CSV table of C-alpha atoms in Angstrom, one decimal:
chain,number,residue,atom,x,y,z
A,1,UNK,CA,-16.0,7.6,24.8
A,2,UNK,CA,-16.0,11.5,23.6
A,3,UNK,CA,-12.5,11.6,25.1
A,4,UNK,CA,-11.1,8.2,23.6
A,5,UNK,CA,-12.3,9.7,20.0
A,6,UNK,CA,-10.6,13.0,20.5
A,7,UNK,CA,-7.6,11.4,22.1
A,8,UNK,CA,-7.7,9.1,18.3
A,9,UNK,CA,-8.3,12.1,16.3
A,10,UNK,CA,-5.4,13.8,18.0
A,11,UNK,CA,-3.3,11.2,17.3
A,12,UNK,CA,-4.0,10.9,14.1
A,13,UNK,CA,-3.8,14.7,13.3
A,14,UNK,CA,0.2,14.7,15.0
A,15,UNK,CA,1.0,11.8,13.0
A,16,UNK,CA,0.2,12.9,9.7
A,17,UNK,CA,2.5,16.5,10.6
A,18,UNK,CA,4.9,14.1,11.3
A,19,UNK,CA,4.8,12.0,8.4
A,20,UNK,CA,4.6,15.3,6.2
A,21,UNK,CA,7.7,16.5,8.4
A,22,UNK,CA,9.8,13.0,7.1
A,23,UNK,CA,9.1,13.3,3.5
A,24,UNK,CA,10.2,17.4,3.9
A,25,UNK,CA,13.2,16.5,5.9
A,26,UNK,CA,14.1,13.4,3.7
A,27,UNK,CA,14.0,15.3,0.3
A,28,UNK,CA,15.2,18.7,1.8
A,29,UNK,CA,17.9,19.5,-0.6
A,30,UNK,CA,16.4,17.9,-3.3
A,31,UNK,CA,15.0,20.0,-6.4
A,32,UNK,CA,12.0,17.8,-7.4
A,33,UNK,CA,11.7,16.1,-3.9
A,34,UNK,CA,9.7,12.8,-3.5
A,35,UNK,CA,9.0,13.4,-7.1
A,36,UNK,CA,12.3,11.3,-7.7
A,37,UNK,CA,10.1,8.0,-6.6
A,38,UNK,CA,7.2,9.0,-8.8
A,39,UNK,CA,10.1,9.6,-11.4
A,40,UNK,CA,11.1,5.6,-10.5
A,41,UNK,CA,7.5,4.3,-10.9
A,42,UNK,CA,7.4,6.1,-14.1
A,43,UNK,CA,10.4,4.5,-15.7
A,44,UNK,CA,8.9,1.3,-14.1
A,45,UNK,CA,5.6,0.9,-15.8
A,46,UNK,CA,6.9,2.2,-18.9
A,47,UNK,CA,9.8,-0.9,-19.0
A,48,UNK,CA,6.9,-3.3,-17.5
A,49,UNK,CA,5.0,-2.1,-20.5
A,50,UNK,CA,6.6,-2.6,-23.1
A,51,UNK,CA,8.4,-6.7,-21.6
A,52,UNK,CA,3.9,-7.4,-21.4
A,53,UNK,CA,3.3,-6.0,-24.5
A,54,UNK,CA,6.1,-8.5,-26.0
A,55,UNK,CA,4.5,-11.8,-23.6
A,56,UNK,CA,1.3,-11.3,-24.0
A,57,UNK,CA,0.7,-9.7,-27.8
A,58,UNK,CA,-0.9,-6.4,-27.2
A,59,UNK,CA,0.1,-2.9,-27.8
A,60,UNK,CA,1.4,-0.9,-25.2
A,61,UNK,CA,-0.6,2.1,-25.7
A,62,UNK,CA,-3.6,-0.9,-25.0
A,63,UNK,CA,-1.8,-2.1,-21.4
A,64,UNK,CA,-0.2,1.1,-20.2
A,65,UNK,CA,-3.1,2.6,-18.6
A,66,UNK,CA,-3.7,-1.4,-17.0
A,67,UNK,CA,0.1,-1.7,-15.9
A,68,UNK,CA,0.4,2.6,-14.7
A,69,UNK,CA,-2.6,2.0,-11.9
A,70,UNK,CA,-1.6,-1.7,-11.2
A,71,UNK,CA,2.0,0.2,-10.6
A,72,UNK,CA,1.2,2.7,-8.5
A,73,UNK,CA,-1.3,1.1,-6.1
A,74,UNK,CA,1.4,-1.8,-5.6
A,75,UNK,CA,3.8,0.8,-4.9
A,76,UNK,CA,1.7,1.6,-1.7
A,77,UNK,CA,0.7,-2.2,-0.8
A,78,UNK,CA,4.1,-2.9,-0.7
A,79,UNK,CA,5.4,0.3,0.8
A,80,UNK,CA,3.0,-1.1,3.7
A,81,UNK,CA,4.0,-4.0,4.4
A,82,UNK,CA,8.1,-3.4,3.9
A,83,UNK,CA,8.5,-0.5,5.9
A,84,UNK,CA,5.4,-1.6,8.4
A,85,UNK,CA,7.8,-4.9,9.6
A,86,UNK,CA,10.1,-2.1,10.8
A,87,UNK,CA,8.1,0.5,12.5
A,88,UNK,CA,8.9,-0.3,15.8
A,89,UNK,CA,12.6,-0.6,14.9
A,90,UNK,CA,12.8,2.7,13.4
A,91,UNK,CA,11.4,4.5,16.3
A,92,UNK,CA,13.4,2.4,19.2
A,93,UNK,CA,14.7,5.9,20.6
A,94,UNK,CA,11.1,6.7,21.4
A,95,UNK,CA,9.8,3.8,22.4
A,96,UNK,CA,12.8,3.5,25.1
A,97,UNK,CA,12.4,7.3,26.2
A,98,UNK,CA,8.9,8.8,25.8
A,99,UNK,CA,5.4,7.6,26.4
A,100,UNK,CA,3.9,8.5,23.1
A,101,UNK,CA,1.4,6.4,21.9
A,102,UNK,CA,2.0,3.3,19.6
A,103,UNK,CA,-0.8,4.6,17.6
A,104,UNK,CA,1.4,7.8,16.7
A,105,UNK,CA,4.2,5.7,15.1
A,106,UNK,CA,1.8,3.6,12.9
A,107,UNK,CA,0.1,6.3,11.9
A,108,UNK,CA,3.1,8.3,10.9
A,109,UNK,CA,4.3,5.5,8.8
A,110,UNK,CA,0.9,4.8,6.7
A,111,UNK,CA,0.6,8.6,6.5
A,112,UNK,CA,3.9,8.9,4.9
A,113,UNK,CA,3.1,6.3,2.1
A,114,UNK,CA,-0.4,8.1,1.4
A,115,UNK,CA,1.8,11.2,0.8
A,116,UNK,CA,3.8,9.4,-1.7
A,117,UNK,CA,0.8,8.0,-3.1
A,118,UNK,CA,-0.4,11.2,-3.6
A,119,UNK,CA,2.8,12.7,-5.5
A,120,UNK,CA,2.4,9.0,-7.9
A,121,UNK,CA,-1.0,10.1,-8.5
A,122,UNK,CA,0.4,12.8,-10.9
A,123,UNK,CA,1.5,9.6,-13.3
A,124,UNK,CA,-3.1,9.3,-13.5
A,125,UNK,CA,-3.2,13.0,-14.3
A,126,UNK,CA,-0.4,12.7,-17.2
A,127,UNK,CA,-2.6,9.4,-18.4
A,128,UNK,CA,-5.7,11.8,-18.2
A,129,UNK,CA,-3.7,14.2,-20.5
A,130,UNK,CA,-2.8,12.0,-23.0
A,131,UNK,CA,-6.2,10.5,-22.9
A,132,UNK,CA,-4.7,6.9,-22.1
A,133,UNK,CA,-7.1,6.4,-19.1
A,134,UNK,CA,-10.9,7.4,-19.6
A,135,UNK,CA,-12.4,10.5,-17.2
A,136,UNK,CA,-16.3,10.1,-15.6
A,137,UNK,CA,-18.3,9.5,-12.6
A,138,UNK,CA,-17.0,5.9,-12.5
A,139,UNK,CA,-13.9,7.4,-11.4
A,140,UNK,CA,-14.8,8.5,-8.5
A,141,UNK,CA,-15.7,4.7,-7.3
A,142,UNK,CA,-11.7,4.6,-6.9
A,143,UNK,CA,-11.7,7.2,-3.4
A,144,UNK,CA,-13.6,4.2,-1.4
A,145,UNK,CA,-11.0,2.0,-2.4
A,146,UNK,CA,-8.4,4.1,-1.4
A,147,UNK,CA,-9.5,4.7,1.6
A,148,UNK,CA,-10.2,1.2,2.2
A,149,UNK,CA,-6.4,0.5,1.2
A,150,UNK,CA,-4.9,3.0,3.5
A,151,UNK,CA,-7.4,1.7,6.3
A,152,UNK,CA,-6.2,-1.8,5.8
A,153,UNK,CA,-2.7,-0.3,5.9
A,154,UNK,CA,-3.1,0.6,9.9
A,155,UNK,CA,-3.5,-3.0,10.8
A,156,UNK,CA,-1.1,-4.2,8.6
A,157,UNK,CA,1.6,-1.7,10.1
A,158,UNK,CA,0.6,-2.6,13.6
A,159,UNK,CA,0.8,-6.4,13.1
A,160,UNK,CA,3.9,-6.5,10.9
A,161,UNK,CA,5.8,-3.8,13.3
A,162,UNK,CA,4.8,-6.2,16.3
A,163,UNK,CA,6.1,-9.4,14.8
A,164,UNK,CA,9.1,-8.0,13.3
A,165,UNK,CA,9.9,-6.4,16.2
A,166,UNK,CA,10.1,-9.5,18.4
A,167,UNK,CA,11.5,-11.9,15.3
A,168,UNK,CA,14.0,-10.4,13.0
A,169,UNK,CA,14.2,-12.3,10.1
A,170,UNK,CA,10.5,-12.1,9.8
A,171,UNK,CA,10.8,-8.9,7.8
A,172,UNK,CA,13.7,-10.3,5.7
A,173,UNK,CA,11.1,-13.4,4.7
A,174,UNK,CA,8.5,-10.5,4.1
A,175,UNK,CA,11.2,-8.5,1.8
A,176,UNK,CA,11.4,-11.6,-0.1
A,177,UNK,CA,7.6,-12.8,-0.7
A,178,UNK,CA,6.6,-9.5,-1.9
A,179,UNK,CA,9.2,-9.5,-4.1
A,180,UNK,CA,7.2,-13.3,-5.3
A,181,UNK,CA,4.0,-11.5,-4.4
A,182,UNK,CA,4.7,-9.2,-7.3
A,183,UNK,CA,4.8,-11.7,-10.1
A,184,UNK,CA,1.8,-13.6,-9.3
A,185,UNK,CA,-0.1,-10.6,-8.6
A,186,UNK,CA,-1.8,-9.1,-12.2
A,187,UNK,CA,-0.1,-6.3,-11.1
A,188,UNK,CA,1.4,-5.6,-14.9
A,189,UNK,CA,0.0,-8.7,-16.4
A,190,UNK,CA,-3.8,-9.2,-17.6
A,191,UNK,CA,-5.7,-12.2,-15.3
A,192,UNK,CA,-8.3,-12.4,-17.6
A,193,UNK,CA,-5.8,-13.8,-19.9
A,194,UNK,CA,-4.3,-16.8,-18.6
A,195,UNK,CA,-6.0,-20.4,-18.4
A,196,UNK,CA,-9.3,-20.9,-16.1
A,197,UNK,CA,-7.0,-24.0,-14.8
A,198,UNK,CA,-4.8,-20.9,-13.3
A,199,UNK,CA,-7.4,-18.4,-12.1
A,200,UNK,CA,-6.9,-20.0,-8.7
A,201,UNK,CA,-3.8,-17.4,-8.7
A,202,UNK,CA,-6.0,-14.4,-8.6
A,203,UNK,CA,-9.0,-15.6,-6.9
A,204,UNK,CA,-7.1,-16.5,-3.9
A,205,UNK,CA,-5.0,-13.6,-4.4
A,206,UNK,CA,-6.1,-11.0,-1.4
A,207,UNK,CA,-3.7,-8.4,-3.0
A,208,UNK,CA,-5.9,-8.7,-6.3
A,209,UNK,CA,-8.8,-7.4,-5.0
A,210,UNK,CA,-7.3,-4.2,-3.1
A,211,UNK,CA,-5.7,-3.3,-6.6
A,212,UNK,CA,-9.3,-4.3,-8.5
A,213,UNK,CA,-11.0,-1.7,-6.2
A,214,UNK,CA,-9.1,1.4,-7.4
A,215,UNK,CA,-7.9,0.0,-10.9
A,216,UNK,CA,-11.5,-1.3,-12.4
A,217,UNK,CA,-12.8,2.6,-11.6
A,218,UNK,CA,-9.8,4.7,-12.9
A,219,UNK,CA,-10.5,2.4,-16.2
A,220,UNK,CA,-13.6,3.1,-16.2
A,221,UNK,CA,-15.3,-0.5,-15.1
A,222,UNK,CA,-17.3,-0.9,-11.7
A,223,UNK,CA,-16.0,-3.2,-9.7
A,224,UNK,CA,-17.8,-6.4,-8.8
A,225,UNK,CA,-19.5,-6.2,-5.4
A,226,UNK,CA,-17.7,-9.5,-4.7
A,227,UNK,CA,-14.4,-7.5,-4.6
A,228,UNK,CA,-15.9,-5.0,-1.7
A,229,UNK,CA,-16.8,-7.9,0.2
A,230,UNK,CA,-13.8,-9.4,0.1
A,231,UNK,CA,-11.8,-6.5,1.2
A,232,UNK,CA,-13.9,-5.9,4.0
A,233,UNK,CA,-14.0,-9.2,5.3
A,234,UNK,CA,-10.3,-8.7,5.2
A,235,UNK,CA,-10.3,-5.5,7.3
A,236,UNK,CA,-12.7,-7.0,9.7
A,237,UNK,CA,-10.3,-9.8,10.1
A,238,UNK,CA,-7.1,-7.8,9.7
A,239,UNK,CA,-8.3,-5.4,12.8
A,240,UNK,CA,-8.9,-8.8,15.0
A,241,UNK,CA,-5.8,-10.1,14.5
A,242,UNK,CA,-3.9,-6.7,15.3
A,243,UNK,CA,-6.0,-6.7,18.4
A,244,UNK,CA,-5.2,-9.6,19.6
A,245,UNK,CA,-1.3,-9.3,18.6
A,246,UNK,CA,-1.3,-6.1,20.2
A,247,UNK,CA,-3.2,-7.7,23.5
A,248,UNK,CA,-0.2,-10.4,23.5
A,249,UNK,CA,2.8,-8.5,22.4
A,250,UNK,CA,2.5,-4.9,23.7
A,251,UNK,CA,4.2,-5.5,27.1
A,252,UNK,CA,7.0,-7.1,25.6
A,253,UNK,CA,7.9,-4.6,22.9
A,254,UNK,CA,10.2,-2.4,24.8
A,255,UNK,CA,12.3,-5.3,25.4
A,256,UNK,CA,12.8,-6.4,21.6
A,257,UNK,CA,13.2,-3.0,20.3
């Protein structure tokens, strides 16, 4: 058991060096580095802004702060789940010529996209500047959803990597529905605005609540404990399915890589 956790541990310590090794090599000659997709989010909530503000009637100095942290903790969902489908792909050198773990390449990949995260967390500290987000102790409520994001984010990986893997289009059709998922996810628009006829669109809505999590604290609400429990019934269920795709599909990997 000691050995299995240190053999884990050391897995995950050599895939985060890895994952900090891509995002130096990737942005190498580049002055502001991965700064340049902070830079994109930027420019992103600030046009998402301003089309709500028009739809919906409020001022965007009310919605920014709503539409920023909706922006940046999509930009990691679906970071997730886009380069997750092709994890296994990417790495088919390895996967054909060493005996690294699989554990190694999942890790590296959700690793990468905490990095990132990290970098569009600087977009929070301008909001803290210009006093468009509020600062106390509720804040702090937003670390356990993080975590519970970037937790969720190993099985997604694992699953996604696995099925994409074996059947191709699969991450095209993924591609696609996020692309959907974004629209009718309150991502920049307010759910507490639209008709009670329509909350069915947020309440079934698993991509809601992961948002929720880290978005009601940095705006200085608690979250409902409903939203915890939803999340972790998710991960429960998220970590049994990768098991048993893993169980099924892990002898046949080397073969659809």
């Amino acid at each position: 058991m000691a050995s299995a956790i240190r053999g884990g541990l050391n897995t995950l310590s050599n895939a985060l060096s890895w994952a900090w090794l891509d995002t130096v090599c990737q942005y190498r000659r580049s002055r502001i580095g991965p700064l340049w997709e902070t830079l994109n989010v930027l420019v992103m909530l600030l046009g998402l802004s301003v089309v709500s503000s028009a739809i919906f009637g409020s001022s965007v100095s009310d919605i920014i702060a709503y539409v920023g942290v909706g922006i940046i903790v999509w930009s990691a969902i679906s970071a997730l789940v886009i380069e997750g489908g092709g994890v296994f792909v990417r790495n088919a050198g390895y996967l054909s010529n060493s005996t690294l773990g699989l554990g190694l390449y999942v890790g590296r990949t959700v690793f990468k996209i905490m990095i990132t995260f990290g970098h569009h967390a600087i977009i929070y500290v301008l909001g803290l500047v210009f006093a468009l987000v509020p600062l106390g102790w509720t804040s702090l409520l937003a670390i356990p959803g993080i975590i519970l994001l970037f937790v969720n984010g190993f099985w997604v990986v694992m699953v996604l990597g696995f099925i994409c893997a074996r059947y191709r289009d699969v991450e095209l059709i993924v591609r696609n529905l996020m692309q959907l998922a974004f629209f009718v996810t309150p991502v920049f628009w307010n759910y507490r605005q639209i008709a009670s006829n329509r909350q069915f669109l947020v309440e079934y809505n698993v991509l809601f609540y992961f948002i929720e999590i880290i978005r009601n604290p940095l705006l200085g609400e608690v979250p409902p404990l409903t939203h915890y429990l939803t999340v972790l019934g998710v991960t429960v269920a998220g970590y049994g399915l990768a098991f048993l795709v893993y169980r099924r599909m892990r002898g046949q990997l080397a073969f659809c890589v």
